[in-house]
Short mmCIF file of C-alpha atoms in Angstrom, two decimals:
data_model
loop_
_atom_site.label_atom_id
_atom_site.label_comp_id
_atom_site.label_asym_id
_atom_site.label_seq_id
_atom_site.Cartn_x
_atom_site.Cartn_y
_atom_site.Cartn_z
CA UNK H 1 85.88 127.92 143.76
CA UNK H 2 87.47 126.58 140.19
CA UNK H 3 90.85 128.25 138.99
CA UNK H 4 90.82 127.57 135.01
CA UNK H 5 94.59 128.32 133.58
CA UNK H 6 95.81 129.37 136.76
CA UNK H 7 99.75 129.35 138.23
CA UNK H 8 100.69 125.03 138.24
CA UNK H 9 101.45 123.62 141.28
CA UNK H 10 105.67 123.03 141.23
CA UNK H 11 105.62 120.60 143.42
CA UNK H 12 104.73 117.05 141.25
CA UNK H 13 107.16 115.20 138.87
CA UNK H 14 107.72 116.76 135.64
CA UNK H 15 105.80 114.87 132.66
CA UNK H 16 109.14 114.34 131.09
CA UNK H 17 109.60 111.68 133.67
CA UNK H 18 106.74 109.41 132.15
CA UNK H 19 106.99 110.70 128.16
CA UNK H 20 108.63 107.87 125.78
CA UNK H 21 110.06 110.44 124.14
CA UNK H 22 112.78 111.64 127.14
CA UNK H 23 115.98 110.90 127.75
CA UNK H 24 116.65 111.95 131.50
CA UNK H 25 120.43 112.16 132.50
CA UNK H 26 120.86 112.43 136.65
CA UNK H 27 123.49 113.04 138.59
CA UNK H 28 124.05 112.64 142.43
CA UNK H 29 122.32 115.51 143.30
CA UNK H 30 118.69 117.53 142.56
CA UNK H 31 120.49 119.74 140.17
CA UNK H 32 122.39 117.53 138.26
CA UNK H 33 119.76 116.49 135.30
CA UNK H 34 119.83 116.88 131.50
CA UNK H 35 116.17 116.15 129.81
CA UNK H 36 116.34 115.31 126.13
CA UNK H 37 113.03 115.92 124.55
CA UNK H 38 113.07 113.77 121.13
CA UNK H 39 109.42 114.25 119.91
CA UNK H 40 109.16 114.91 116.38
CA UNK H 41 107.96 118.30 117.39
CA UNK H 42 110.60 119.71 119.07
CA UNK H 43 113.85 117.40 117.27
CA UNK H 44 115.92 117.16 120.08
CA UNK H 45 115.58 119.96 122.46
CA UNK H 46 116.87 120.05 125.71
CA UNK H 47 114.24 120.76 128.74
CA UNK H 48 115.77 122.86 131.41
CA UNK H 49 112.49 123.15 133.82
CA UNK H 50 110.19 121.01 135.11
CA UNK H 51 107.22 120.65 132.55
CA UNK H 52 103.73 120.52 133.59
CA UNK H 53 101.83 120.26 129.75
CA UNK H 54 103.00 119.29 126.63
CA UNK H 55 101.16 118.48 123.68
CA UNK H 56 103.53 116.07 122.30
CA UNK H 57 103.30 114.10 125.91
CA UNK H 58 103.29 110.16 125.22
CA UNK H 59 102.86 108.04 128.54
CA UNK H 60 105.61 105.50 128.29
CA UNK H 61 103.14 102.64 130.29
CA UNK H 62 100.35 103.56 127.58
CA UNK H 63 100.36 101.71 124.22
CA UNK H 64 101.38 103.64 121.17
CA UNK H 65 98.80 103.63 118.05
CA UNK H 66 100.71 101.21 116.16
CA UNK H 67 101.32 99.19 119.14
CA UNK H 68 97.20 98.85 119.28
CA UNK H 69 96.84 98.19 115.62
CA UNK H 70 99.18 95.09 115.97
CA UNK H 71 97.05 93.96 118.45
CA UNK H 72 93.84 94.78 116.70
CA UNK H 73 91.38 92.27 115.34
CA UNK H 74 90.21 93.59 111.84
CA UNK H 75 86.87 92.75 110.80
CA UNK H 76 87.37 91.49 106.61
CA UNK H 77 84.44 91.86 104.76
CA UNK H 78 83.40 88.60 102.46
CA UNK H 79 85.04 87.80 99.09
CA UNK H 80 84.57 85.15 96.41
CA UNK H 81 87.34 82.79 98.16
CA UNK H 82 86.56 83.84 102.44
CA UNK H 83 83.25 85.02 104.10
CA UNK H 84 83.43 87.28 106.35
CA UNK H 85 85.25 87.27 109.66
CA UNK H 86 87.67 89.18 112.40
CA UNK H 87 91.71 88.45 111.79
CA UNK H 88 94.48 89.86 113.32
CA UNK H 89 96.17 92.55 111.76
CA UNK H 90 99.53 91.53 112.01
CA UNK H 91 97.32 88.70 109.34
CA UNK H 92 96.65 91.19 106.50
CA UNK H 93 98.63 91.62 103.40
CA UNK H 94 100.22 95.24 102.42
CA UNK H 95 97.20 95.80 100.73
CA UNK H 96 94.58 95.28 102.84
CA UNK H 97 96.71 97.54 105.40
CA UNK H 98 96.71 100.33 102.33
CA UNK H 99 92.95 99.83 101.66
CA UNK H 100 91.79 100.23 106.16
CA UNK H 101 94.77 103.45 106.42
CA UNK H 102 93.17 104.68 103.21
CA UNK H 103 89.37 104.18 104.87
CA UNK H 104 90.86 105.79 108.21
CA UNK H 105 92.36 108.70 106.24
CA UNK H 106 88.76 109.38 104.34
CA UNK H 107 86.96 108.72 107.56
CA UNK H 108 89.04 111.75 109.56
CA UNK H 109 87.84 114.23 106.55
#
Protein backbone atom coordinates (compact mmCIF):
# COMPACT_ATOMS: atom_id res chain seq x y z
CA UNK A 1 0.00 0.00 0.00
CA UNK A 2 1.31 3.74 -1.15
CA UNK A 3 0.52 6.75 1.29
CA UNK A 4 0.71 9.97 -1.15
CA UNK A 5 0.88 13.32 1.20
CA UNK A 6 0.59 11.47 4.23
CA UNK A 7 1.88 12.49 8.10
CA UNK A 8 6.26 12.72 7.57
CA UNK A 9 8.16 10.55 9.44
CA UNK A 10 9.90 12.94 12.51
CA UNK A 11 12.45 10.95 12.97
CA UNK A 12 15.34 12.00 10.02
CA UNK A 13 17.51 15.21 10.03
CA UNK A 14 15.81 18.29 9.13
CA UNK A 15 16.73 19.52 5.42
CA UNK A 16 17.98 22.66 6.98
CA UNK A 17 20.95 20.62 7.99
CA UNK A 18 22.13 20.11 4.26
CA UNK A 19 20.52 23.62 2.60
CA UNK A 20 23.40 26.31 1.72
CA UNK A 21 21.16 28.64 2.67
CA UNK A 22 21.12 27.80 6.81
CA UNK A 23 22.79 29.05 9.42
CA UNK A 24 22.41 26.42 12.34
CA UNK A 25 23.37 27.74 15.89
CA UNK A 26 23.72 24.59 18.61
CA UNK A 27 24.09 24.53 21.92
CA UNK A 28 25.08 21.66 24.38
CA UNK A 29 21.96 20.16 24.36
CA UNK A 30 18.93 18.84 21.73
CA UNK A 31 17.05 21.98 22.45
CA UNK A 32 19.47 24.48 22.21
CA UNK A 33 19.38 25.35 18.21
CA UNK A 34 18.59 28.54 16.26
CA UNK A 35 18.07 27.81 12.26
CA UNK A 36 18.50 30.88 10.09
CA UNK A 37 16.81 30.34 6.82
CA UNK A 38 18.48 33.04 4.32
CA UNK A 39 16.86 32.01 0.95
CA UNK A 40 15.76 34.80 -1.03
CA UNK A 41 12.31 33.52 -0.40
CA UNK A 42 11.89 33.73 3.00
CA UNK A 43 14.79 36.90 3.84
CA UNK A 44 15.92 35.74 6.94
CA UNK A 45 13.43 33.77 8.83
CA UNK A 46 14.08 31.84 11.66
CA UNK A 47 13.02 27.91 11.53
CA UNK A 48 11.75 26.72 14.83
CA UNK A 49 10.84 22.90 13.70
CA UNK A 50 12.38 20.40 12.01
CA UNK A 51 11.60 20.80 8.17
CA UNK A 52 10.87 17.96 6.00
CA UNK A 53 10.14 20.03 2.31
CA UNK A 54 11.04 23.19 1.19
CA UNK A 55 10.96 24.52 -2.12
CA UNK A 56 13.75 26.83 -1.76
CA UNK A 57 15.99 23.61 -0.50
CA UNK A 58 19.65 23.90 -2.06
CA UNK A 59 21.95 20.80 -1.17
CA UNK A 60 25.10 22.38 0.08
CA UNK A 61 27.37 19.16 -1.57
CA UNK A 62 25.40 19.86 -4.97
CA UNK A 63 26.78 22.52 -7.38
CA UNK A 64 24.88 25.72 -7.72
CA UNK A 65 23.80 26.83 -11.47
CA UNK A 66 26.43 29.30 -11.75
CA UNK A 67 28.86 27.07 -10.22
CA UNK A 68 28.06 24.59 -13.43
CA UNK A 69 28.16 27.36 -15.94
CA UNK A 70 31.81 28.19 -14.85
CA UNK A 71 32.58 24.86 -15.45
CA UNK A 72 30.70 24.54 -18.67
CA UNK A 73 32.25 24.11 -22.09
CA UNK A 74 30.26 26.41 -24.56
CA UNK A 75 30.01 25.32 -27.97
CA UNK A 76 30.87 28.96 -30.29
CA UNK A 77 29.48 28.85 -33.49
CA UNK A 78 32.03 29.94 -36.54
CA UNK A 79 32.86 33.59 -37.38
CA UNK A 80 34.96 35.35 -40.02
CA UNK A 81 38.18 35.31 -37.59
CA UNK A 82 37.45 31.43 -35.50
CA UNK A 83 35.60 28.27 -36.80
CA UNK A 84 33.75 26.67 -34.73
CA UNK A 85 34.65 24.98 -31.48
CA UNK A 86 33.81 24.22 -27.51
CA UNK A 87 35.58 26.96 -24.93
CA UNK A 88 35.18 27.36 -21.51
CA UNK A 89 32.91 29.78 -20.28
CA UNK A 90 34.85 31.40 -17.84
CA UNK A 91 36.62 32.17 -21.87
CA UNK A 92 33.74 34.28 -23.24
CA UNK A 93 33.52 37.98 -23.31
CA UNK A 94 30.40 39.92 -21.55
CA UNK A 95 28.83 39.64 -24.68
CA UNK A 96 28.84 36.39 -25.69
CA UNK A 97 27.57 35.65 -21.94
CA UNK A 98 24.56 38.35 -22.83
CA UNK A 99 23.91 36.74 -26.27
CA UNK A 100 23.72 32.41 -24.54
CA UNK A 101 21.51 34.10 -21.13
CA UNK A 102 19.53 35.91 -23.80
CA UNK A 103 19.12 32.37 -25.97
CA UNK A 104 18.40 30.58 -22.48
CA UNK A 105 15.81 33.23 -21.56
CA UNK A 106 13.94 32.81 -25.20
CA UNK A 107 14.44 29.10 -25.01
CA UNK A 108 12.36 28.83 -21.38
CA UNK A 109 9.32 30.79 -23.26
Amino acid sequence: MKVHGGTPSNSGRSLCATCRFATIIRGRTLDEEIVQCLSMATRGMRVTFKVTSCTAHSAVDQPTYTQLLEEAWVLRPASKRQPAGFVKYSELKAEEIQAIMAGLQQDET
